[in-house]
CSV table of C-alpha atoms and ligand atoms in Angstrom, one decimal:
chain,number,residue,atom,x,y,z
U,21,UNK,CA,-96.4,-81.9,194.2
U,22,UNK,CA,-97.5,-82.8,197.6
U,23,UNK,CA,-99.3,-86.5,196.4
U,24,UNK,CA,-97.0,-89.2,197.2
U,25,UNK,CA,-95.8,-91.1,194.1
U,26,UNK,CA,-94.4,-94.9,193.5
U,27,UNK,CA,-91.2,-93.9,195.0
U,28,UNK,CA,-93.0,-93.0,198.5
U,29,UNK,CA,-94.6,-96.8,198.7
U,30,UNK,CA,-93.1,-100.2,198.9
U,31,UNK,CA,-94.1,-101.7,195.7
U,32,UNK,CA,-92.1,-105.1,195.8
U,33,UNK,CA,-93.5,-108.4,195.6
U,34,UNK,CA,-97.0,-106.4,195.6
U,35,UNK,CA,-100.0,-106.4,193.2
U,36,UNK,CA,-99.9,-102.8,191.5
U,37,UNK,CA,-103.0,-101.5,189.7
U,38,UNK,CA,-102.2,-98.9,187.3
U,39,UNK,CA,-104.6,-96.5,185.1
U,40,UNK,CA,-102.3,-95.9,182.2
U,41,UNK,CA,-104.0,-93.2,179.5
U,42,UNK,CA,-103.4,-95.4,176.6
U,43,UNK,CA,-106.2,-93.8,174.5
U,44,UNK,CA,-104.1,-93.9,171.2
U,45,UNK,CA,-105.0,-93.0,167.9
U,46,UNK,CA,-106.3,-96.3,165.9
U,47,UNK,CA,-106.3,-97.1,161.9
U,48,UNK,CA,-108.3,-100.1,161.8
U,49,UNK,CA,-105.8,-102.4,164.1
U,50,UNK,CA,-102.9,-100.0,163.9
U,51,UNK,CA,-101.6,-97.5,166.2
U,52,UNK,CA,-101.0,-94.8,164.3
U,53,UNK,CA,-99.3,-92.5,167.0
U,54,UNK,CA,-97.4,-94.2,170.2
U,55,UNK,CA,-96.7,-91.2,172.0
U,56,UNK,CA,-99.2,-92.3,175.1
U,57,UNK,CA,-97.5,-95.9,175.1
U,58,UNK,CA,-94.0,-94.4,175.0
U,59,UNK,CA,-95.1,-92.2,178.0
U,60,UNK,CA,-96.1,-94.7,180.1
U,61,UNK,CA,-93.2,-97.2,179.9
U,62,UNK,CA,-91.0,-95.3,183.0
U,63,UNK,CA,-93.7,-96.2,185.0
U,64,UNK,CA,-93.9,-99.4,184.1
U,65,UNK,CA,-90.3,-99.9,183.7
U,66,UNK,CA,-89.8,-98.9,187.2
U,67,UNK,CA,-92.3,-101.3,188.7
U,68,UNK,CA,-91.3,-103.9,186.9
U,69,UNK,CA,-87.8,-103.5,188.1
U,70,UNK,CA,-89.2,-103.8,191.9
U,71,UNK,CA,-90.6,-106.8,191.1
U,72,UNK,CA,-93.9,-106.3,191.2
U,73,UNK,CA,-96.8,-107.4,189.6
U,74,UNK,CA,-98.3,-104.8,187.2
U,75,UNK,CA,-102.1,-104.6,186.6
U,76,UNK,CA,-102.8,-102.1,183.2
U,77,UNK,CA,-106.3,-100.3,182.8
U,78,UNK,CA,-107.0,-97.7,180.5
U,79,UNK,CA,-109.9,-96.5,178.2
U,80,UNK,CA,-109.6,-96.1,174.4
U,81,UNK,CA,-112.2,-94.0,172.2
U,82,UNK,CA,-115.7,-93.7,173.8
U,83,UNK,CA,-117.7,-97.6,173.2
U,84,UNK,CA,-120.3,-95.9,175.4
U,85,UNK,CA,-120.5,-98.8,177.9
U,86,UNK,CA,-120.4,-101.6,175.3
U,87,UNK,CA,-118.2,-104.2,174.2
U,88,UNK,CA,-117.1,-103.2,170.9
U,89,UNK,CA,-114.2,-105.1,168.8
U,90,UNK,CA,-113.6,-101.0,167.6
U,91,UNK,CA,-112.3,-100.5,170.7
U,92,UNK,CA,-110.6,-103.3,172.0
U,93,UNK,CA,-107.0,-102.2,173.7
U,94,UNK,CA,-105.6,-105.8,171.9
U,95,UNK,CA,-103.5,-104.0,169.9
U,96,UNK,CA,-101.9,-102.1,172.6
U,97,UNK,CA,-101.0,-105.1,174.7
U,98,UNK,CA,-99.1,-105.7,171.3
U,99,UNK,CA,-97.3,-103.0,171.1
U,100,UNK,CA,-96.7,-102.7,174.7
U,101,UNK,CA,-95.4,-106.3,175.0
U,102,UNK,CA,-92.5,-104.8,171.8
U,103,UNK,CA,-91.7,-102.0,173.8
U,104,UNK,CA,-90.8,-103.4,177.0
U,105,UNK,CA,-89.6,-106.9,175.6
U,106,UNK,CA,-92.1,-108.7,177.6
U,107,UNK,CA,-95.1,-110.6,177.3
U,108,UNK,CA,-97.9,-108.2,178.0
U,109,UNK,CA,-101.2,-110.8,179.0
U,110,UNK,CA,-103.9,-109.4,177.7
U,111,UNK,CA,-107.6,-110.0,179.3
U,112,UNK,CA,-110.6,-110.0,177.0
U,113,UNK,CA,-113.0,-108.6,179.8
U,114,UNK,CA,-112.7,-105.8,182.2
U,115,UNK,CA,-113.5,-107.6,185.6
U,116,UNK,CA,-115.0,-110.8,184.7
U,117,UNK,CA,-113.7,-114.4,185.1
U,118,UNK,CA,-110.8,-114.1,181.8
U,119,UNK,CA,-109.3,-111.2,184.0
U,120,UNK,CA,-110.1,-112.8,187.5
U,121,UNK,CA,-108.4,-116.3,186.0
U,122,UNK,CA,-105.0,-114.2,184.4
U,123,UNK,CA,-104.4,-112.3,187.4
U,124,UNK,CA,-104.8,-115.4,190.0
U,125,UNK,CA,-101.9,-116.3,187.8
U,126,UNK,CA,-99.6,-113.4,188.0
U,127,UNK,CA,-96.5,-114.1,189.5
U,128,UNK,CA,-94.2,-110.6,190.5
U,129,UNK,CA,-92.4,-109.1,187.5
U,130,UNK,CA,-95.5,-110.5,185.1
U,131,UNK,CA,-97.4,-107.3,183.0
U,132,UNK,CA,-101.2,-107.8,182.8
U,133,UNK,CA,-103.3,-105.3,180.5
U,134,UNK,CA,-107.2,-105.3,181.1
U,135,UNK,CA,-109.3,-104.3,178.6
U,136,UNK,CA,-110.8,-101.4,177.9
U,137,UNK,CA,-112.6,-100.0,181.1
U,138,UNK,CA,-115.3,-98.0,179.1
U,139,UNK,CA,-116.6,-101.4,177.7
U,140,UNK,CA,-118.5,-100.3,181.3
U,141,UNK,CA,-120.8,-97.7,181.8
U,142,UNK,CA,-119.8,-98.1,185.2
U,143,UNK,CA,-116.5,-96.8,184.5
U,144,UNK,CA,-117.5,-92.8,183.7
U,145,UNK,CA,-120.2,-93.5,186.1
U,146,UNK,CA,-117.6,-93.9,189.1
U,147,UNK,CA,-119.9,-96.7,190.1
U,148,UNK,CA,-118.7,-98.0,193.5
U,149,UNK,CA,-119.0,-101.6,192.6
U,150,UNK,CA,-116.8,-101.5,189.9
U,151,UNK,CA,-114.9,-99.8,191.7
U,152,UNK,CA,-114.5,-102.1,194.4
U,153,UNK,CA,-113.9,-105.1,191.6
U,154,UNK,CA,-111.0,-103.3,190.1
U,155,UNK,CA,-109.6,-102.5,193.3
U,156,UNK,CA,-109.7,-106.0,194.5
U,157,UNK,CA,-107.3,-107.1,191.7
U,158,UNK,CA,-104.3,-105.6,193.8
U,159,UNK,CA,-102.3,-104.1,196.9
U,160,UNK,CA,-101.2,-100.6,195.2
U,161,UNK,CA,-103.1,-98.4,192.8
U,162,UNK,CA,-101.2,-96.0,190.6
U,163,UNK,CA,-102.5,-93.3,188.5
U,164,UNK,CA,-100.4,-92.5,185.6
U,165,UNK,CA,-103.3,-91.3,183.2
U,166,UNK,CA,-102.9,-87.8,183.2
U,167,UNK,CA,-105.4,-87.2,180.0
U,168,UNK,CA,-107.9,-88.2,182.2
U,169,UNK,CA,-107.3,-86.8,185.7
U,170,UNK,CA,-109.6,-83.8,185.5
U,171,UNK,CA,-112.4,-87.2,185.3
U,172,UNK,CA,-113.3,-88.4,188.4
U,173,UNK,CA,-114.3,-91.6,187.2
U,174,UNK,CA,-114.1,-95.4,188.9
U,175,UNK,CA,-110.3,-96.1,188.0
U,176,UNK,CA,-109.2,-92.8,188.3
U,177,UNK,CA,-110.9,-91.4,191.7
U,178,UNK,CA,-113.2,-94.6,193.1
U,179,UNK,CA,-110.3,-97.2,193.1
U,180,UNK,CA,-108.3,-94.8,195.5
U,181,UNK,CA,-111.5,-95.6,198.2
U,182,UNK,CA,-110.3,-98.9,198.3
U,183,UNK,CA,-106.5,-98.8,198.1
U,184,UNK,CA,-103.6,-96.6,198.9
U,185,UNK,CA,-103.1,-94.3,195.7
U,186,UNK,CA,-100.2,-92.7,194.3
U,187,UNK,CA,-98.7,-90.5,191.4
U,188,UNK,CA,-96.7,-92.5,188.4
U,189,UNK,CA,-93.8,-90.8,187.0
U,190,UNK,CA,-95.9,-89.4,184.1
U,191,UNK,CA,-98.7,-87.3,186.1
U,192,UNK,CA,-95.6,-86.1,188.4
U,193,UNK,CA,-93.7,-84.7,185.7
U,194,UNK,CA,-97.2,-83.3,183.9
U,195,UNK,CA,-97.8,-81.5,187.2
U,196,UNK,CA,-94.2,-80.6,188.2
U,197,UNK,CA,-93.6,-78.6,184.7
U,198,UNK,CA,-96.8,-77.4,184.7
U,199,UNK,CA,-97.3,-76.6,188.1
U,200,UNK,CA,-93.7,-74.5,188.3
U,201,UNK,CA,-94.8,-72.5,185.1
U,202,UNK,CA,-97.9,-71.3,187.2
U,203,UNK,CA,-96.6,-71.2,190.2
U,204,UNK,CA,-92.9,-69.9,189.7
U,205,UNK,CA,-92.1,-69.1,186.1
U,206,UNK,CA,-89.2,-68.0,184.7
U,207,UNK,CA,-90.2,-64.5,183.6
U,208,UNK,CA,-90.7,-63.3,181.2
U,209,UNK,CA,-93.8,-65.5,180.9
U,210,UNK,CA,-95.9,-65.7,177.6
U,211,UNK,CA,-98.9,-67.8,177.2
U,212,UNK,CA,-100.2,-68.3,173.6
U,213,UNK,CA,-103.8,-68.8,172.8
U,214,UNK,CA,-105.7,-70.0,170.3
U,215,UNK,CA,-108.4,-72.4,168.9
U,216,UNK,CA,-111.3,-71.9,167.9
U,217,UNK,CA,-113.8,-70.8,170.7
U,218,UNK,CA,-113.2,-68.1,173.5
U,219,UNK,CA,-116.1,-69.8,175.2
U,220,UNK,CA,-114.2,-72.8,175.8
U,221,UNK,CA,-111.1,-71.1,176.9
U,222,UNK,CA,-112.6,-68.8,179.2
U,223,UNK,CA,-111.4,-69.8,182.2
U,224,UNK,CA,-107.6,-70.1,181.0
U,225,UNK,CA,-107.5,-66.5,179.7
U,226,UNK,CA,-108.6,-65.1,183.0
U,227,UNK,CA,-107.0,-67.2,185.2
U,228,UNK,CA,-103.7,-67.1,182.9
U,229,UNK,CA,-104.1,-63.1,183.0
U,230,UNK,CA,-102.8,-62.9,186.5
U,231,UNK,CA,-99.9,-65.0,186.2
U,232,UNK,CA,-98.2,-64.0,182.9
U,233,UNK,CA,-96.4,-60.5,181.7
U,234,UNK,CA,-97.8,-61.4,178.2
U,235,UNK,CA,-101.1,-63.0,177.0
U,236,UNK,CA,-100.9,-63.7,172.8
U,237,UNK,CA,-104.6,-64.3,171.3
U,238,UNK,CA,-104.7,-65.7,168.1
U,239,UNK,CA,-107.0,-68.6,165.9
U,240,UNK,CA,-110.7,-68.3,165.8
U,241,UNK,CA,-111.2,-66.9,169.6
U,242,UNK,CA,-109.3,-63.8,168.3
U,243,UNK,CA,-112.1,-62.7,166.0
U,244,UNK,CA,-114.6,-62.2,169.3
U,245,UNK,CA,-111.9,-59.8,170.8
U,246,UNK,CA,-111.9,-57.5,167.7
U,247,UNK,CA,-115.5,-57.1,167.6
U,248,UNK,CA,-115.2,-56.0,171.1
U,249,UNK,CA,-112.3,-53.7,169.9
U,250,UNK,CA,-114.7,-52.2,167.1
U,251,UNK,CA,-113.2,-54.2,164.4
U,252,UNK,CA,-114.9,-55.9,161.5
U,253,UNK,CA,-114.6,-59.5,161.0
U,254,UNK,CA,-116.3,-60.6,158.1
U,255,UNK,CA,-118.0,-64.2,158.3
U,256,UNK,CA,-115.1,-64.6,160.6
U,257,UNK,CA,-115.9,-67.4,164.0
U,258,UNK,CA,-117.7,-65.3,166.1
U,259,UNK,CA,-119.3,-65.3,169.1
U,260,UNK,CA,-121.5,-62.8,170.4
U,261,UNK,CA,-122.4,-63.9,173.7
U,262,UNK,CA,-118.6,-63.3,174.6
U,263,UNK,CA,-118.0,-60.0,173.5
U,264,UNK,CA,-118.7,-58.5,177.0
U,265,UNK,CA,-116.3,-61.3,178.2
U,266,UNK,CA,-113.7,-60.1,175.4
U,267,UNK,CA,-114.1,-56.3,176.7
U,268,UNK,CA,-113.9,-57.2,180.6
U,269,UNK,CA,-110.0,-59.7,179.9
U,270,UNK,CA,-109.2,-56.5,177.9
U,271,UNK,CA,-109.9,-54.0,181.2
U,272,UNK,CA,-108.0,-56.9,183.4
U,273,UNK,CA,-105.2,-56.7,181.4
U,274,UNK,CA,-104.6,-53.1,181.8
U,275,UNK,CA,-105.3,-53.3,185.8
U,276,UNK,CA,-103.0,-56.0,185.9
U,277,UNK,CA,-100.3,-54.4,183.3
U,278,UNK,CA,-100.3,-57.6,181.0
U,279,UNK,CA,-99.7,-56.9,177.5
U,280,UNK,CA,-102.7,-58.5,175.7
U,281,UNK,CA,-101.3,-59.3,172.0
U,282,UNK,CA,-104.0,-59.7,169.1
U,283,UNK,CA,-103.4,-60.3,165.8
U,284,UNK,CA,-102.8,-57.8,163.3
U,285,UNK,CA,-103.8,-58.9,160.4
U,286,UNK,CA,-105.2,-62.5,159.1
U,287,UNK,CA,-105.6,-64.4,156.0
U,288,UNK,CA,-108.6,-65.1,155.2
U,289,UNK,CA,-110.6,-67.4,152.4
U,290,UNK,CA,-113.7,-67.1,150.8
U,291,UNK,CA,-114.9,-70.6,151.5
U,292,UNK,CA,-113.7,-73.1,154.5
U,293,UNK,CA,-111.7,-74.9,152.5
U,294,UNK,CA,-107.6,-75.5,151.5
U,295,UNK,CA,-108.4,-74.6,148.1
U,296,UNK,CA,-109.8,-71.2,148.5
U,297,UNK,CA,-109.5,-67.4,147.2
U,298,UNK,CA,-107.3,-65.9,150.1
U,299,UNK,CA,-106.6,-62.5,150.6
U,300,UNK,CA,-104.8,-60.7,153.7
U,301,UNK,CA,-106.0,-58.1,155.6
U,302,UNK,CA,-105.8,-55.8,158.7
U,303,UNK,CA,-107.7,-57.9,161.3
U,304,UNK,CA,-110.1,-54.9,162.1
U,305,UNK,CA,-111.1,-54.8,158.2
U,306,UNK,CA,-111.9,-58.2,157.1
U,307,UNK,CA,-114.4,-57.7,154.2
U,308,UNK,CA,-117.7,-58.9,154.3
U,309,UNK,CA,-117.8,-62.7,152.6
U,310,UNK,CA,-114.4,-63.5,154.2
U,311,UNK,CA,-113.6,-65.3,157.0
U,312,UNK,CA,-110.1,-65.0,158.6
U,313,UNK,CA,-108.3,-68.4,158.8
U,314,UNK,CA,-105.1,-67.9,159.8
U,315,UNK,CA,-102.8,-65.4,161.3
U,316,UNK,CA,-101.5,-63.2,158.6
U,317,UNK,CA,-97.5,-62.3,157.9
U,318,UNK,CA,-97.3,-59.0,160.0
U,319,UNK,CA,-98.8,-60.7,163.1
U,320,UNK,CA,-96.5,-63.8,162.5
U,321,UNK,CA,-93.5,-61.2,163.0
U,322,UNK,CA,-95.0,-60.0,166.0
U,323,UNK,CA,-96.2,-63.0,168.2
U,324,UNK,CA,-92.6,-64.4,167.0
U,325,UNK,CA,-90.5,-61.4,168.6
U,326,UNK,CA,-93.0,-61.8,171.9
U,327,UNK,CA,-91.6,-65.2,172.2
U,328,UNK,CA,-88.4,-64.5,171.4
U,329,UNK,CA,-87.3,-62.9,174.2
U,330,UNK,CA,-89.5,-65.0,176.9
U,331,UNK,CA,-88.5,-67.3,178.7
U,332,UNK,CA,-91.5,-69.5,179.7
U,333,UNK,CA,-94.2,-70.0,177.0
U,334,UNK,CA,-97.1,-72.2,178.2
U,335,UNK,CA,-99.4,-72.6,174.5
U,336,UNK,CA,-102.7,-74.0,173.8
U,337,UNK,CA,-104.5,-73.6,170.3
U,338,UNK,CA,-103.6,-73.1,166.8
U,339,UNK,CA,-102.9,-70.2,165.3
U,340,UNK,CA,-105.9,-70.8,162.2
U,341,UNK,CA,-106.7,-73.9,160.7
U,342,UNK,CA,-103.9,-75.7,160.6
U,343,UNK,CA,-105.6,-78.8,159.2
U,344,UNK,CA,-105.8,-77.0,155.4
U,345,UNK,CA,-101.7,-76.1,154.3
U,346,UNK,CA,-102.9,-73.3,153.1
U,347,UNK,CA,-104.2,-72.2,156.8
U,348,UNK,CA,-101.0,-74.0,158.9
U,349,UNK,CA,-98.6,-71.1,158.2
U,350,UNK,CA,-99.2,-69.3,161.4
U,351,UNK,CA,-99.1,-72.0,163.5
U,352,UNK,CA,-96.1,-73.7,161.9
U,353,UNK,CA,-94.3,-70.0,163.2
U,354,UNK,CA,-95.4,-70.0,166.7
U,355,UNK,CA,-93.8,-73.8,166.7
U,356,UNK,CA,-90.5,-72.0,164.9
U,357,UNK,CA,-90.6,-69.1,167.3
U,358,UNK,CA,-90.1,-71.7,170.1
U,359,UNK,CA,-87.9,-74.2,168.5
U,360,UNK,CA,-85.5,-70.6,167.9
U,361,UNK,CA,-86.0,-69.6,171.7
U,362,UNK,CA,-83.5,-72.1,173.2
U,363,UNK,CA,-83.3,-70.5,176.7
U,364,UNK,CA,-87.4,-70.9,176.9
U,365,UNK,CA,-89.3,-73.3,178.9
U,366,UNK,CA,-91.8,-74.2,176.2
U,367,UNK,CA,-94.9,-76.1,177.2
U,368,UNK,CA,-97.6,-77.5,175.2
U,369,UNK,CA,-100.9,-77.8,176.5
U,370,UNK,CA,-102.1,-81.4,174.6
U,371,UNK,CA,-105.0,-81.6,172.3
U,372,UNK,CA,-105.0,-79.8,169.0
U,373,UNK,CA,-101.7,-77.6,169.3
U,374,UNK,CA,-100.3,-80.9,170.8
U,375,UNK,CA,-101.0,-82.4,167.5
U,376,UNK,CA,-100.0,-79.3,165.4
U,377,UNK,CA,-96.8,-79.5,167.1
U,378,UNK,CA,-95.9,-83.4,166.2
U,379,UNK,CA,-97.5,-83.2,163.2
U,380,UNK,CA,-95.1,-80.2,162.2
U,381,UNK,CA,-92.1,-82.1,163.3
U,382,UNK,CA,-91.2,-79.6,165.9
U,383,UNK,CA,-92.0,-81.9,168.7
U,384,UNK,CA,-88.3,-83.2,169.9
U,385,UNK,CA,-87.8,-79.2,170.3
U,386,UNK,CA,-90.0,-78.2,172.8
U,387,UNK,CA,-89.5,-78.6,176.3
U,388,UNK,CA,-93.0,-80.4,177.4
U,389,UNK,CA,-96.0,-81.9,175.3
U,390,UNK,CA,-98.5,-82.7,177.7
U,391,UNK,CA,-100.1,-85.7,177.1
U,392,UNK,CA,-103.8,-84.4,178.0
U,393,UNK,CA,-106.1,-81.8,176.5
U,394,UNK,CA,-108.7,-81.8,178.5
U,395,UNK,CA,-106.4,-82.3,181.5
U,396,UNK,CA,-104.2,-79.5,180.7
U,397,UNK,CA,-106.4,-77.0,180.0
U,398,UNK,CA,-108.4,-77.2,183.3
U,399,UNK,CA,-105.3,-77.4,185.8
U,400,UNK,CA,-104.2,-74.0,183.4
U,401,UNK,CA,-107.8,-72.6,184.5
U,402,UNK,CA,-106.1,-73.3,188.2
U,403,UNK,CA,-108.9,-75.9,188.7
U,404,UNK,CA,-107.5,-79.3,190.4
U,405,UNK,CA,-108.2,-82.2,188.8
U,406,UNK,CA,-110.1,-85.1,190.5
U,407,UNK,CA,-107.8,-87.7,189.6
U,408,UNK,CA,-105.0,-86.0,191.5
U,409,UNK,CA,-106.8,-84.8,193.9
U,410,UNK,CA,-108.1,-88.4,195.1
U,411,UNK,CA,-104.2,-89.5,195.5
U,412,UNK,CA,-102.6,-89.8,199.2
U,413,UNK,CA,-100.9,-86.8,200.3
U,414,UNK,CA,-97.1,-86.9,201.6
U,415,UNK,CA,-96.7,-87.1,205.0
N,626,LIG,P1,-109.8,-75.9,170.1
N,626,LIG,O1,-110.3,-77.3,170.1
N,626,LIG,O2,-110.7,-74.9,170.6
N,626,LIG,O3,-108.3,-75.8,170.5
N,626,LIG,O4,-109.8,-75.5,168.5
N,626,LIG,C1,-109.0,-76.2,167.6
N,626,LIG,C2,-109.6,-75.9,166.2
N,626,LIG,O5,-109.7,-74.5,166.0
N,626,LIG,C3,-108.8,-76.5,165.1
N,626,LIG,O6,-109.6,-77.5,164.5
N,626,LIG,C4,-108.7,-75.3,164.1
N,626,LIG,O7,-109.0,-75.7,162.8
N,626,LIG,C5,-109.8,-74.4,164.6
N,626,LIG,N1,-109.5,-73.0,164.3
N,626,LIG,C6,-108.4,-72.2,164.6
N,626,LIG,N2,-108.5,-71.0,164.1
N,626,LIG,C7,-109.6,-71.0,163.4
N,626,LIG,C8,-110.3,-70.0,162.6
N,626,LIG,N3,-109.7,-68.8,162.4
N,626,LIG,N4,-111.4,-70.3,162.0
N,626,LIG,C9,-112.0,-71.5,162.2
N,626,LIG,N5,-111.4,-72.5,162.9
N,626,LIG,C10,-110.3,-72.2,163.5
């Protein structure tokens, strides 16, 4: 990475902003997954140990620039203040006089955590302004929020106007994995797709295409590719405005002698729902009334022995839907398949198979989770993200 990070700067004694991406999930007042908190303490922990003052801003949910108790990051200062041992202050306003009046007070080695920034429509808005106020709370700014780097909002992308900007630990290591398994990968390199739209993953196939030996399309964006194969799908997802799309990654493959591996055959259901009549069938001959749903058995064996012998594995998407048992089968073997590969690289873009993974309990198994959907799946279209972009270069 060529952005200078928190070790490049002189943080001691100094007034550090940092945009953490504590967007967690909530039940009510209860966290009910801490993985964004826990990725944010070395950054913390590493400021705090230079002595300086740490300023906390992130986002949670989407209050659409309202105050909104719903939303309120309280229970995050909470947790935070467990995690690092500390008392973690906690400002009930963004930029007004609670937050002015608690940071006036900070003293080097104190942790401040504003609330949430999208109580402000200024905040998605990159408004200037706000900019400005946030940036006037410190020396240092520090983006750590990798979930929301491809945003080019006020604390990711207008603070850095105002301040000299630099990468926390957790965007570094994001973009250092990431970045070598696009750049450099250990070959042979597999990417696994899925989900359920190829119009949202357009840009990732193609650009993944000329960077891996083997692409693996599976979930509901598989369906698209058949029909463009000549297969029959049933009521399986479909869309039709991508089958010339479908038909052109299929010709790039070949050019670029990248094996392009579909399913085989799929279980499908007669309704979208856990409970349904299933039957399994070759993924060219799903009958009309049925919609595939999951990868089927054959096809489970056959993605599996692709991964088995890679050695990098980026993969974003489940398999079917994983979100019905009945549907989770395929997924849960892609996660197998790369808990058995120990000499892989496995990387998981966030989002969905992110959540697949955890959920599953393969996630101590796997070499990276990133922490961003969004995030991950545009710098795997090649795109650079705003909120990295915006940072100070090395010199
Ligand atoms: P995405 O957000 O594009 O990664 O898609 C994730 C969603 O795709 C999950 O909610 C899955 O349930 C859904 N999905 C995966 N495979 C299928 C399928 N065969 N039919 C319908 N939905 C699917």
């Amino acid at each position: 990475m060529n952005k200078k990070t928190i070790e490049d700067i002189n943080v001691s004694g100094k007034r550090v902003l940092v945009r953490c991406d504590f967007n967690v999930p909530l039940d009510g007042k209860k966290i009910t997954d801490e993985t964004r908190i826990v990725a944010a303490l070395p950054t913390i922990e590493y400021l705090l140990k230079q002595n300086a003052a740490v300023i906390l801003c992130s986002h949670l949910g989407r209050p659409k620039g309202e105050f909104n108790m719903k939303y309120s990051l309280a229970p995050v200062a909470q947790r935070l203040s467990e995690k690092l041992d500390k008392k973690v202050v906690f400002t009930n306003d963004v930029i007004g006089e609670d937050a002015k009046a608690k940071i006036a007070a900070m003293q080097p080695g104190d942790v401040v955590l504003l609330e949430n920034l999208r109580f402000h429509a200024e905040e998605e808005k990159n408004d200037p302004e706000f900019a400005k106020a946030l940036a006037s709370f410190a020396d240092i700014f520090v983006n750590d929020a990798f979930g929301t780097a491809h945003r080019a909002h006020a604390s990711t992308e207008g603070v850095t106007h105002y301040l000299p900007a630099v990468a926390g630990y957790l965007i570094g290591k994001e973009l250092d994995i990431m970045g070598k398994a696009l750049e450099n990968p250990a070959r042979p390199f597999v990417a696994v797709l899925g989900g359920s739209k190829v119009g949202d993953k357009i840009g990732v196939i193609s650009n993944l295409l000329e960077k891996v030996d083997t692409l693996i399309i599976g979930g509901g964006m598989s369906y698209t590719f058949q029909v463009a194969l000549g297969g029959h799908i049933g009521k399986s997802l479909f869309q039709a405005d991508y089958v010339d799309f479908a038909k052109e990654m299929i010709e790039k493959a070949k050019k670029l002698n990248v094996r392009l591996v579909l399913p085989v055959d799929n279980v499908c259901g007669q309704e979208f729902s856990n409970d349904t009549m299933r039957i399994t069938v070759h993924s060219k001959e799903i009958p009309d009334g049925w919609e595939g749903m999951d990868i089927g058995p054959q096809t489970q064996a056959l993605f599996s022995a692709e991964i088995a012998h890679a050695k990098t594995v980026v993969w974003n998407g489940p398999m079917g839907v994983f979100e019905f048992p009945s549907f989770a089968v395929g997924t849960r073997s892609i996660a197998q398949a790369l808990a058995d590969n120990k000499s892989c690289i496995s990387i998981i873009g966030g989002g969905d198979s992110a959540a697949a993974v955890e959920q599953m309990g393969y996630g101590k198994l796997m070499t990276h989770i990133s922490t961003g959907g969004g995030a991950s799946l545009e710098f795997l279209e090649g795109k650079t993200l705003p909120g990295v972009a915006a940072l100070n270069d090395k010199e």
